[in-house]
PDB file of C-alpha atoms in Angstrom:
ATOM      1  CA  MET A 195    -103.462 181.244 -60.120  1.00 72.00           C
ATOM      2  CA  ARG A 196    -103.760 180.523 -56.457  1.00 80.00           C
ATOM      3  CA  ARG A 197    -100.501 180.718 -54.600  1.00 89.00           C
ATOM      4  CA  PHE A 198     -98.762 177.602 -53.270  1.00 93.00           C
ATOM      5  CA  GLU A 199     -95.410 176.684 -51.819  1.00 95.00           C
ATOM      6  CA  TYR A 200     -93.063 174.697 -54.106  1.00 96.00           C
ATOM      7  CA  HIS A 201     -90.739 172.016 -52.820  1.00 97.00           C
ATOM      8  CA  ARG A 202     -88.323 169.853 -54.742  1.00 97.00           C
ATOM      9  CA  ALA A 203     -87.596 166.343 -53.481  1.00 97.00           C
ATOM     10  CA  ASP A 204     -84.270 164.763 -54.323  1.00 95.00           C
ATOM     11  CA  THR A 205     -85.134 161.213 -52.959  1.00 97.00           C
ATOM     12  CA  LEU A 206     -88.279 159.144 -52.442  1.00 97.00           C
ATOM     13  CA  GLU A 207     -87.692 159.401 -48.658  1.00 97.00           C
ATOM     14  CA  HIS A 208     -87.528 163.219 -48.906  1.00 97.00           C
ATOM     15  CA  ALA A 209     -90.792 163.341 -51.015  1.00 97.00           C
ATOM     16  CA  SER A 210     -92.577 160.963 -48.575  1.00 97.00           C
ATOM     17  CA  ARG A 211     -91.501 162.983 -45.609  1.00 97.00           C
ATOM     18  CA  LEU A 212     -92.778 166.133 -47.125  1.00 97.00           C
ATOM     19  CA  LEU A 213     -96.160 164.550 -48.065  1.00 96.00           C
ATOM     20  CA  THR A 214     -96.481 163.403 -44.456  1.00 95.00           C
ATOM     21  CA  ASP A 215     -95.348 166.549 -42.606  1.00 95.00           C
ATOM     22  CA  LEU A 216     -96.921 169.297 -44.826  1.00 95.00           C
ATOM     23  CA  GLY A 217    -100.498 168.206 -44.501  1.00 88.00           C
ATOM     24  CA  ASP A 218    -103.432 167.062 -46.610  1.00 88.00           C
ATOM     25  CA  ASP A 219    -103.231 169.992 -49.009  1.00 94.00           C
ATOM     26  CA  THR A 220     -99.936 168.698 -50.374  1.00 96.00           C
ATOM     27  CA  PHE A 221     -99.664 167.108 -53.748  1.00 95.00           C
ATOM     28  CA  LEU A 222     -96.936 165.583 -55.922  1.00 96.00           C
ATOM     29  CA  PHE A 223     -95.924 167.346 -59.127  1.00 94.00           C
ATOM     30  CA  ASN A 224     -94.706 165.284 -62.053  1.00 92.00           C
ATOM     31  CA  GLY A 225     -96.247 166.012 -65.459  1.00 91.00           C
ATOM     32  CA  GLY A 226     -98.683 168.452 -63.992  1.00 90.00           C
ATOM     33  CA  THR A 227    -101.223 168.334 -66.748  1.00 90.00           C
ATOM     34  CA  ASP A 228    -104.172 167.808 -64.478  1.00 89.00           C
ATOM     35  CA  LEU A 229    -102.757 169.483 -61.257  1.00 90.00           C
ATOM     36  CA  LEU A 230    -101.841 172.891 -62.672  1.00 89.00           C
ATOM     37  CA  VAL A 231    -105.223 173.168 -64.438  1.00 87.00           C
ATOM     38  CA  GLU A 232    -107.040 172.448 -61.330  1.00 89.00           C
ATOM     39  CA  ILE A 233    -104.997 174.890 -59.287  1.00 88.00           C
ATOM     40  CA  ARG A 234    -105.676 177.558 -61.924  1.00 88.00           C
ATOM     41  CA  GLU A 235    -109.332 176.809 -61.959  1.00 86.00           C
ATOM     42  CA  ARG A 236    -109.555 176.559 -58.170  1.00 86.00           C
ATOM     43  CA  LEU A 237    -110.903 173.017 -58.492  1.00 85.00           C
ATOM     44  CA  ARG A 238    -108.498 171.658 -55.853  1.00 88.00           C
ATOM     45  CA  ARG A 239    -107.157 173.300 -52.646  1.00 90.00           C
ATOM     46  CA  VAL A 240    -103.345 173.134 -52.931  1.00 93.00           C
ATOM     47  CA  ARG A 241    -101.011 174.619 -50.436  1.00 95.00           C
ATOM     48  CA  HIS A 242     -97.800 172.688 -51.068  1.00 96.00           C
ATOM     49  CA  VAL A 243     -96.507 171.139 -54.366  1.00 96.00           C
ATOM     50  CA  VAL A 244     -93.703 168.532 -54.082  1.00 97.00           C
ATOM     51  CA  ASP A 245     -91.720 168.154 -57.420  1.00 97.00           C
ATOM     52  CA  ILE A 246     -90.539 164.627 -57.792  1.00 97.00           C
ATOM     53  CA  LYS A 247     -88.860 164.942 -61.335  1.00 95.00           C
ATOM     54  CA  GLN A 248     -85.357 165.038 -59.965  1.00 94.00           C
ATOM     55  CA  ILE A 249     -85.644 161.655 -58.100  1.00 96.00           C
ATOM     56  CA  PRO A 250     -83.309 159.148 -59.869  1.00 94.00           C
ATOM     57  CA  GLY A 251     -84.298 155.818 -61.187  1.00 92.00           C
ATOM     58  CA  MET A 252     -88.033 156.620 -61.997  1.00 95.00           C
ATOM     59  CA  SER A 253     -87.484 157.335 -65.724  1.00 96.00           C
ATOM     60  CA  ASP A 254     -86.423 153.846 -66.526  1.00 97.00           C
ATOM     61  CA  ILE A 255     -88.165 151.447 -69.009  1.00 98.00           C
ATOM     62  CA  THR A 256     -87.174 147.813 -69.057  1.00 97.00           C
ATOM     63  CA  TYR A 257     -88.473 144.608 -70.468  1.00 96.00           C
ATOM     64  CA  ASP A 258     -87.515 140.958 -70.056  1.00 93.00           C
ATOM     65  CA  GLU A 259     -89.359 137.789 -70.881  1.00 91.00           C
ATOM     66  CA  THR A 260     -89.690 136.828 -67.306  1.00 94.00           C
ATOM     67  CA  ARG A 261     -90.864 139.954 -65.605  1.00 95.00           C
ATOM     68  CA  GLY A 262     -92.347 141.766 -68.527  1.00 97.00           C
ATOM     69  CA  LEU A 263     -92.531 145.554 -69.121  1.00 98.00           C
ATOM     70  CA  SER A 264     -91.699 147.869 -66.180  1.00 98.00           C
ATOM     71  CA  PHE A 265     -91.698 151.637 -66.338  1.00 98.00           C
ATOM     72  CA  GLY A 266     -91.147 154.245 -63.693  1.00 98.00           C
ATOM     73  CA  ALA A 267     -93.445 157.088 -62.434  1.00 98.00           C
ATOM     74  CA  LEU A 268     -91.616 159.728 -64.522  1.00 97.00           C
ATOM     75  CA  VAL A 269     -92.149 158.013 -67.922  1.00 98.00           C
ATOM     76  CA  THR A 270     -94.386 160.057 -70.116  1.00 97.00           C
ATOM     77  CA  VAL A 271     -97.252 158.823 -72.146  1.00 97.00           C
ATOM     78  CA  GLY A 272     -95.641 159.941 -75.405  1.00 97.00           C
ATOM     79  CA  ARG A 273     -92.370 158.168 -74.722  1.00 97.00           C
ATOM     80  CA  LEU A 274     -94.121 154.823 -73.980  1.00 98.00           C
ATOM     81  CA  GLU A 275     -96.400 155.343 -76.988  1.00 97.00           C
ATOM     82  CA  ARG A 276     -93.370 155.652 -79.351  1.00 97.00           C
ATOM     83  CA  LEU A 277     -91.636 152.521 -78.053  1.00 97.00           C
ATOM     84  CA  PRO A 278     -91.509 149.866 -80.746  1.00 97.00           C
ATOM     85  CA  LEU A 279     -91.699 147.149 -78.071  1.00 96.00           C
ATOM     86  CA  VAL A 280     -95.038 148.517 -76.844  1.00 97.00           C
ATOM     87  CA  ARG A 281     -96.475 148.799 -80.279  1.00 96.00           C
ATOM     88  CA  LYS A 282     -95.495 145.161 -80.980  1.00 95.00           C
ATOM     89  CA  LEU A 283     -96.175 143.381 -77.624  1.00 96.00           C
ATOM     90  CA  TYR A 284     -98.906 145.599 -75.957  1.00 97.00           C
ATOM     91  CA  PRO A 285    -101.036 146.963 -78.798  1.00 97.00           C
ATOM     92  CA  ASN A 286    -103.944 147.539 -76.354  1.00 98.00           C
ATOM     93  CA  LEU A 287    -101.851 149.737 -74.192  1.00 98.00           C
ATOM     94  CA  ARG A 288    -100.350 151.529 -77.239  1.00 98.00           C
ATOM     95  CA  ALA A 289    -103.907 152.300 -78.615  1.00 97.00           C
ATOM     96  CA  ALA A 290    -104.836 153.734 -75.168  1.00 97.00           C
ATOM     97  CA  LEU A 291    -101.749 155.936 -74.962  1.00 97.00           C
ATOM     98  CA  ALA A 292    -102.251 157.244 -78.572  1.00 95.00           C
ATOM     99  CA  SER A 293    -105.805 158.199 -77.714  1.00 94.00           C
ATOM    100  CA  LEU A 294    -104.959 160.180 -74.576  1.00 94.00           C
ATOM    101  CA  GLY A 295    -105.419 163.940 -75.085  1.00 89.00           C
ATOM    102  CA  SER A 296    -103.153 165.854 -77.485  1.00 90.00           C
ATOM    103  CA  ILE A 297     -99.600 165.357 -78.616  1.00 92.00           C
ATOM    104  CA  GLN A 298     -98.492 168.197 -76.349  1.00 94.00           C
ATOM    105  CA  VAL A 299    -100.270 166.595 -73.382  1.00 93.00           C
ATOM    106  CA  ARG A 300     -98.814 163.083 -74.121  1.00 95.00           C
ATOM    107  CA  ASN A 301     -95.263 164.476 -74.101  1.00 95.00           C
ATOM    108  CA  ARG A 302     -95.810 165.985 -70.694  1.00 94.00           C
ATOM    109  CA  ALA A 303     -98.234 163.705 -68.908  1.00 96.00           C
ATOM    110  CA  THR A 304     -97.045 160.548 -67.208  1.00 97.00           C
ATOM    111  CA  VAL A 305     -98.692 157.140 -67.437  1.00 98.00           C
ATOM    112  CA  VAL A 306     -98.502 156.812 -63.626  1.00 98.00           C
ATOM    113  CA  GLY A 307    -100.101 160.238 -63.250  1.00 96.00           C
ATOM    114  CA  ASN A 308    -102.955 159.086 -65.520  1.00 96.00           C
ATOM    115  CA  VAL A 309    -103.423 156.007 -63.431  1.00 97.00           C
ATOM    116  CA  CYS A 310    -103.205 157.772 -60.083  1.00 96.00           C
ATOM    117  CA  ARG A 311    -105.847 160.317 -61.109  1.00 94.00           C
ATOM    118  CA  ALA A 312    -108.079 157.281 -60.641  1.00 96.00           C
ATOM    119  CA  SER A 313    -110.648 158.519 -63.105  1.00 95.00           C
ATOM    120  CA  PRO A 314    -113.089 155.746 -64.255  1.00 95.00           C
ATOM    121  CA  SER A 315    -112.669 157.064 -67.815  1.00 95.00           C
ATOM    122  CA  ALA A 316    -108.853 157.126 -67.832  1.00 96.00           C
ATOM    123  CA  ASP A 317    -107.575 155.622 -71.087  1.00 96.00           C
ATOM    124  CA  THR A 318    -104.538 153.747 -69.648  1.00 97.00           C
ATOM    125  CA  ILE A 319    -106.305 151.852 -66.953  1.00 98.00           C
ATOM    126  CA  PRO A 320    -108.371 149.319 -68.867  1.00 98.00           C
ATOM    127  CA  PRO A 321    -105.587 147.851 -70.880  1.00 98.00           C
ATOM    128  CA  LEU A 322    -103.221 147.759 -67.962  1.00 98.00           C
ATOM    129  CA  ILE A 323    -105.869 145.883 -65.885  1.00 98.00           C
ATOM    130  CA  ALA A 324    -106.728 143.636 -68.833  1.00 98.00           C
ATOM    131  CA  ASP A 325    -103.034 142.673 -68.927  1.00 98.00           C
ATOM    132  CA  GLY A 326    -102.711 141.989 -65.202  1.00 98.00           C
ATOM    133  CA  ALA A 327    -100.513 144.964 -64.333  1.00 98.00           C
ATOM    134  CA  PHE A 328     -99.093 145.576 -60.838  1.00 98.00           C
ATOM    135  CA  ILE A 329     -98.352 148.984 -59.327  1.00 98.00           C
ATOM    136  CA  HIS A 330     -95.266 149.579 -57.056  1.00 98.00           C
ATOM    137  CA  ILE A 331     -95.851 151.726 -53.951  1.00 98.00           C
ATOM    138  CA  TYR A 332     -93.092 153.259 -51.712  1.00 98.00           C
ATOM    139  CA  SER A 333     -93.299 154.485 -48.118  1.00 95.00           C
ATOM    140  CA  ARG A 334     -90.516 155.148 -45.696  1.00 93.00           C
ATOM    141  CA  THR A 335     -91.490 151.969 -43.777  1.00 91.00           C
ATOM    142  CA  ASN A 336     -92.463 149.653 -46.657  1.00 90.00           C
ATOM    143  CA  MET A 337     -92.424 148.842 -50.281  1.00 94.00           C
ATOM    144  CA  ARG A 338     -95.510 147.052 -51.588  1.00 96.00           C
ATOM    145  CA  VAL A 339     -96.803 145.785 -54.903  1.00 98.00           C
ATOM    146  CA  VAL A 340    -100.523 145.855 -55.599  1.00 98.00           C
ATOM    147  CA  PRO A 341    -102.473 144.395 -58.523  1.00 98.00           C
ATOM    148  CA  LEU A 342    -103.713 147.406 -60.469  1.00 98.00           C
ATOM    149  CA  ALA A 343    -107.306 146.091 -60.457  1.00 97.00           C
ATOM    150  CA  GLU A 344    -107.195 146.412 -56.490  1.00 98.00           C
ATOM    151  CA  PHE A 345    -105.594 149.887 -56.528  1.00 98.00           C
ATOM    152  CA  PHE A 346    -108.807 151.930 -56.995  1.00 98.00           C
ATOM    153  CA  THR A 347    -111.483 152.362 -54.363  1.00 97.00           C
ATOM    154  CA  GLY A 348    -113.784 154.930 -56.107  1.00 97.00           C
ATOM    155  CA  PRO A 349    -113.717 157.816 -58.458  1.00 96.00           C
ATOM    156  CA  GLY A 350    -110.432 159.727 -57.719  1.00 95.00           C
ATOM    157  CA  LYS A 351    -109.656 157.399 -54.847  1.00 97.00           C
ATOM    158  CA  THR A 352    -106.979 154.794 -54.296  1.00 98.00           C
ATOM    159  CA  VAL A 353    -105.478 152.580 -51.658  1.00 98.00           C
ATOM    160  CA  LEU A 354    -102.549 154.966 -51.114  1.00 97.00           C
ATOM    161  CA  ALA A 355    -101.915 155.921 -47.609  1.00 95.00           C
ATOM    162  CA  LYS A 356    -100.419 159.188 -46.334  1.00 94.00           C
ATOM    163  CA  GLY A 357     -96.828 159.425 -47.440  1.00 96.00           C
ATOM    164  CA  GLU A 358     -97.002 156.671 -49.974  1.00 97.00           C
ATOM    165  CA  ILE A 359     -95.725 157.252 -53.543  1.00 98.00           C
ATOM    166  CA  VAL A 360     -96.282 155.228 -56.667  1.00 98.00           C
ATOM    167  CA  THR A 361     -92.795 154.434 -58.206  1.00 98.00           C
ATOM    168  CA  GLY A 362     -93.844 152.482 -61.298  1.00 98.00           C
ATOM    169  CA  ILE A 363     -95.939 149.801 -62.986  1.00 98.00           C
ATOM    170  CA  THR A 364     -95.071 146.372 -64.130  1.00 98.00           C
ATOM    171  CA  VAL A 365     -96.994 144.653 -66.908  1.00 98.00           C
ATOM    172  CA  PRO A 366     -96.574 140.787 -67.205  1.00 98.00           C
ATOM    173  CA  PRO A 367     -94.843 139.535 -70.297  1.00 96.00           C
ATOM    174  CA  ALA A 368     -96.883 139.191 -73.516  1.00 88.00           C
ATOM    175  CA  ALA A 369     -97.185 135.507 -74.493  1.00 88.00           C
ATOM    176  CA  ASP A 370     -96.745 134.274 -78.099  1.00 88.00           C
ATOM    177  CA  ASN A 371    -100.357 133.119 -78.068  1.00 92.00           C
ATOM    178  CA  ALA A 372    -101.830 136.408 -76.885  1.00 95.00           C
ATOM    179  CA  GLY A 373    -104.258 138.849 -78.567  1.00 97.00           C
ATOM    180  CA  LYS A 374    -104.868 142.270 -77.285  1.00 98.00           C
ATOM    181  CA  ALA A 375    -107.152 145.275 -78.102  1.00 98.00           C
ATOM    182  CA  TYR A 376    -108.385 148.511 -76.715  1.00 98.00           C
ATOM    183  CA  ILE A 377    -111.367 150.476 -78.231  1.00 97.00           C
ATOM    184  CA  LYS A 378    -112.289 153.883 -76.977  1.00 96.00           C
ATOM    185  CA  HIS A 379    -115.535 155.624 -77.818  1.00 95.00           C
ATOM    186  CA  GLY A 380    -116.135 159.308 -77.357  1.00 88.00           C
ATOM    187  CA  ARG A 381    -118.020 162.222 -78.931  1.00 81.00           C
ATOM    188  CA  ARG A 382    -114.946 163.168 -80.843  1.00 79.00           C
ATOM    189  CA  LYS A 383    -112.123 161.285 -82.571  1.00 71.00           C
ATOM    190  CA  ALA A 384    -109.393 163.113 -80.645  1.00 72.00           C
ATOM    191  CA  MET A 385    -108.746 165.020 -77.486  1.00 76.00           C
ATOM    192  CA  GLU A 386    -111.855 163.538 -75.782  1.00 83.00           C
ATOM    193  CA  LEU A 387    -112.515 161.896 -72.497  1.00 86.00           C
ATOM    194  CA  SER A 388    -113.798 158.291 -72.907  1.00 93.00           C
ATOM    195  CA  THR A 389    -117.556 157.739 -73.007  1.00 95.00           C
ATOM    196  CA  VAL A 390    -116.866 154.003 -72.876  1.00 97.00           C
ATOM    197  CA  GLY A 391    -113.577 152.192 -73.055  1.00 97.00           C
ATOM    198  CA  VAL A 392    -113.120 148.418 -73.515  1.00 98.00           C
ATOM    199  CA  ALA A 393    -109.799 146.554 -73.253  1.00 98.00           C
ATOM    200  CA  VAL A 394    -109.282 142.807 -73.987  1.00 98.00           C
ATOM    201  CA  SER A 395    -106.443 140.499 -73.415  1.00 98.00           C
ATOM    202  CA  LEU A 396    -106.798 136.902 -74.527  1.00 98.00           C
ATOM    203  CA  SER A 397    -104.865 133.653 -75.160  1.00 96.00           C
ATOM    204  CA  MET A 398    -105.637 130.973 -77.640  1.00 96.00           C
ATOM    205  CA  ASP A 399    -104.510 127.412 -77.686  1.00 95.00           C
ATOM    206  CA  ASP A 400    -105.430 125.225 -80.695  1.00 93.00           C
ATOM    207  CA  GLY A 401    -108.344 127.600 -81.603  1.00 93.00           C
ATOM    208  CA  VAL A 402    -109.733 127.608 -78.040  1.00 96.00           C
ATOM    209  CA  CYS A 403    -109.762 130.580 -75.726  1.00 97.00           C
ATOM    210  CA  SER A 404    -107.608 129.478 -72.752  1.00 96.00           C
ATOM    211  CA  ASP A 405    -107.753 132.827 -70.815  1.00 97.00           C
ATOM    212  CA  ILE A 406    -109.296 136.221 -71.333  1.00 98.00           C
ATOM    213  CA  ARG A 407    -109.588 139.521 -69.298  1.00 98.00           C
ATOM    214  CA  ILE A 408    -112.130 142.162 -70.181  1.00 98.00           C
ATOM    215  CA  ALA A 409    -111.734 145.608 -68.655  1.00 98.00           C
ATOM    216  CA  LEU A 410    -114.530 148.263 -68.909  1.00 98.00           C
ATOM    217  CA  GLY A 411    -113.794 152.021 -68.540  1.00 97.00           C
ATOM    218  CA  ALA A 412    -116.208 154.844 -67.757  1.00 97.00           C
ATOM    219  CA  VAL A 413    -119.114 152.441 -66.844  1.00 97.00           C
ATOM    220  CA  GLY A 414    -118.588 152.200 -63.160  1.00 96.00           C
ATOM    221  CA  ALA A 415    -117.150 153.850 -60.147  1.00 96.00           C
ATOM    222  CA  THR A 416    -113.802 152.334 -61.068  1.00 97.00           C
ATOM    223  CA  VAL A 417    -112.644 150.478 -64.140  1.00 98.00           C
ATOM    224  CA  LEU A 418    -114.502 147.060 -64.051  1.00 97.00           C
ATOM    225  CA  ARG A 419    -113.706 143.513 -64.997  1.00 97.00           C
ATOM    226  CA  ALA A 420    -116.445 141.453 -66.575  1.00 98.00           C
ATOM    227  CA  PRO A 421    -115.875 138.060 -64.829  1.00 98.00           C
ATOM    228  CA  GLU A 422    -119.117 136.405 -66.058  1.00 98.00           C
ATOM    229  CA  ALA A 423    -118.484 137.291 -69.615  1.00 98.00           C
ATOM    230  CA  GLU A 424    -114.909 136.125 -69.307  1.00 98.00           C
ATOM    231  CA  ALA A 425    -116.111 132.799 -67.948  1.00 98.00           C
ATOM    232  CA  MET A 426    -118.348 132.243 -70.970  1.00 97.00           C
ATOM    233  CA  LEU A 427    -115.459 132.669 -73.244  1.00 98.00           C
ATOM    234  CA  ARG A 428    -112.798 130.487 -71.551  1.00 97.00           C
ATOM    235  CA  GLY A 429    -112.732 127.155 -73.199  1.00 97.00           C
ATOM    236  CA  SER A 430    -114.712 128.356 -76.203  1.00 96.00           C
ATOM    237  CA  ARG A 431    -113.731 128.755 -79.873  1.00 95.00           C
ATOM    238  CA  LEU A 432    -115.025 132.364 -79.923  1.00 96.00           C
ATOM    239  CA  ASP A 433    -117.515 132.040 -82.748  1.00 96.00           C
ATOM    240  CA  ASP A 434    -119.829 134.826 -83.496  1.00 96.00           C
ATOM    241  CA  ALA A 435    -122.707 133.570 -81.323  1.00 97.00           C
ATOM    242  CA  THR A 436    -120.457 133.033 -78.331  1.00 97.00           C
ATOM    243  CA  VAL A 437    -118.845 136.433 -78.624  1.00 98.00           C
ATOM    244  CA  LYS A 438    -122.186 138.087 -78.852  1.00 97.00           C
ATOM    245  CA  SER A 439    -123.615 136.293 -75.802  1.00 98.00           C
ATOM    246  CA  ALA A 440    -120.500 137.343 -73.751  1.00 98.00           C
ATOM    247  CA  ALA A 441    -120.745 140.904 -74.970  1.00 98.00           C
ATOM    248  CA  ASN A 442    -124.359 140.945 -73.896  1.00 98.00           C
ATOM    249  CA  LYS A 443    -123.264 139.556 -70.430  1.00 98.00           C
ATOM    250  CA  ALA A 444    -120.744 142.355 -70.151  1.00 98.00           C
ATOM    251  CA  MET A 445    -123.516 144.833 -70.638  1.00 98.00           C
ATOM    252  CA  GLU A 446    -125.289 143.269 -67.626  1.00 97.00           C
ATOM    253  CA  GLU A 447    -122.039 143.427 -65.510  1.00 98.00           C
ATOM    254  CA  CYS A 448    -121.369 147.209 -65.882  1.00 97.00           C
ATOM    255  CA  THR A 449    -122.893 149.933 -63.707  1.00 96.00           C
ATOM    256  CA  PRO A 450    -122.803 153.107 -65.838  1.00 96.00           C
ATOM    257  CA  ILE A 451    -124.392 156.563 -64.799  1.00 94.00           C
ATOM    258  CA  SER A 452    -125.740 159.257 -67.009  1.00 94.00           C
ATOM    259  CA  ASN A 453    -123.928 162.534 -67.262  1.00 92.00           C
ATOM    260  CA  VAL A 454    -123.247 165.275 -69.842  1.00 88.00           C
ATOM    261  CA  ARG A 455    -121.347 162.905 -72.132  1.00 88.00           C
ATOM    262  CA  ALA A 456    -123.915 160.031 -72.297  1.00 94.00           C
ATOM    263  CA  SER A 457    -126.877 158.295 -70.757  1.00 96.00           C
ATOM    264  CA  ALA A 458    -126.454 155.232 -68.791  1.00 96.00           C
ATOM    265  CA  ASP A 459    -128.458 153.267 -71.250  1.00 97.00           C
ATOM    266  CA  TYR A 460    -126.324 154.419 -74.146  1.00 97.00           C
ATOM    267  CA  ARG A 461    -123.112 153.526 -72.211  1.00 97.00           C
ATOM    268  CA  ARG A 462    -124.446 150.027 -71.470  1.00 97.00           C
ATOM    269  CA  ASP A 463    -125.438 149.477 -75.187  1.00 97.00           C
ATOM    270  CA  MET A 464    -121.932 150.634 -76.134  1.00 97.00           C
ATOM    271  CA  VAL A 465    -120.297 148.201 -73.810  1.00 98.00           C
ATOM    272  CA  GLY A 466    -121.991 145.353 -75.778  1.00 98.00           C
ATOM    273  CA  VAL A 467    -120.938 146.759 -79.080  1.00 98.00           C
ATOM    274  CA  LEU A 468    -117.253 147.514 -78.100  1.00 98.00           C
ATOM    275  CA  THR A 469    -116.763 144.289 -76.170  1.00 98.00           C
ATOM    276  CA  GLY A 470    -117.761 142.351 -79.314  1.00 98.00           C
ATOM    277  CA  ARG A 471    -115.461 144.490 -81.506  1.00 98.00           C
ATOM    278  CA  ALA A 472    -112.515 144.343 -79.132  1.00 98.00           C
ATOM    279  CA  ILE A 473    -112.563 140.472 -78.893  1.00 98.00           C
ATOM    280  CA  LYS A 474    -112.678 140.325 -82.709  1.00 97.00           C
ATOM    281  CA  GLN A 475    -109.866 142.756 -82.970  1.00 97.00           C
ATOM    282  CA  ALA A 476    -107.797 140.886 -80.505  1.00 97.00           C
ATOM    283  CA  LEU A 477    -108.499 137.620 -82.596  1.00 96.00           C
ATOM    284  CA  GLU A 478    -107.007 139.269 -85.670  1.00 93.00           C
ATOM    285  CA  THR A 479    -103.531 138.502 -84.223  1.00 85.00           C
ATOM    286  CA  PHE A 480    -104.159 134.786 -85.040  1.00 82.00           C
ATOM    287  CA  ALA A 481    -105.679 135.312 -88.527  1.00 68.00           C
TER     288      ALA A 481
END
């Protein structure tokens, strides 16, 4: 492994100052499931690592009916996955957490780390965007809250400025009339990167769809919303024909590429298939 300097931050201010003062080859260390592999394989130039695991307050998980679910940057995938509240109120997020890597990885990796990796194929991002999540960002001069859908600027790129640190994520409360689903498609059933991932979060009133968000993973430079497909479904009773038409529209809205995991055409076709399935799965809540 290539040598690097290790620093332990005891406060957010300390971590932010280290990120600012030590230069561009400085990275935060939390779960480390991606960072340590990239250092070992020489995929990333790292001169300084700042350990933030001792910073207080970032391991908290809270829920209330007004603010919703909030969890800090130190919360692991496995811990959130096992939480009964997440299983009950956020089944789309729980499905994404359960599909991420192996058990060993989930017990080490953090949800915020998976999000900040900014991979278009990251499992946690589509359901969080579909649920309208917000990300909390600290700097020594400001604390800002950004809609997660606006956090990503490209593959591996985010709106974070130098010295800024993500402290946690808030997911709005789950309504009684909500249905949620996340479906991941890959070449294997486990320990696989997503070839296509589709998350749906919808609300129904008297059999009519009052609101819906569709988030598409691994079919664009960032996780995408499908606004035209969503517009077709709002105010509809979501019969088979309407769902199929919206799924076809979602296919038109994605911008996949071809790579070693799948061709662009295959990914586009799977967006149609999985969008239809995810909507129907979300509707099972009301059956």
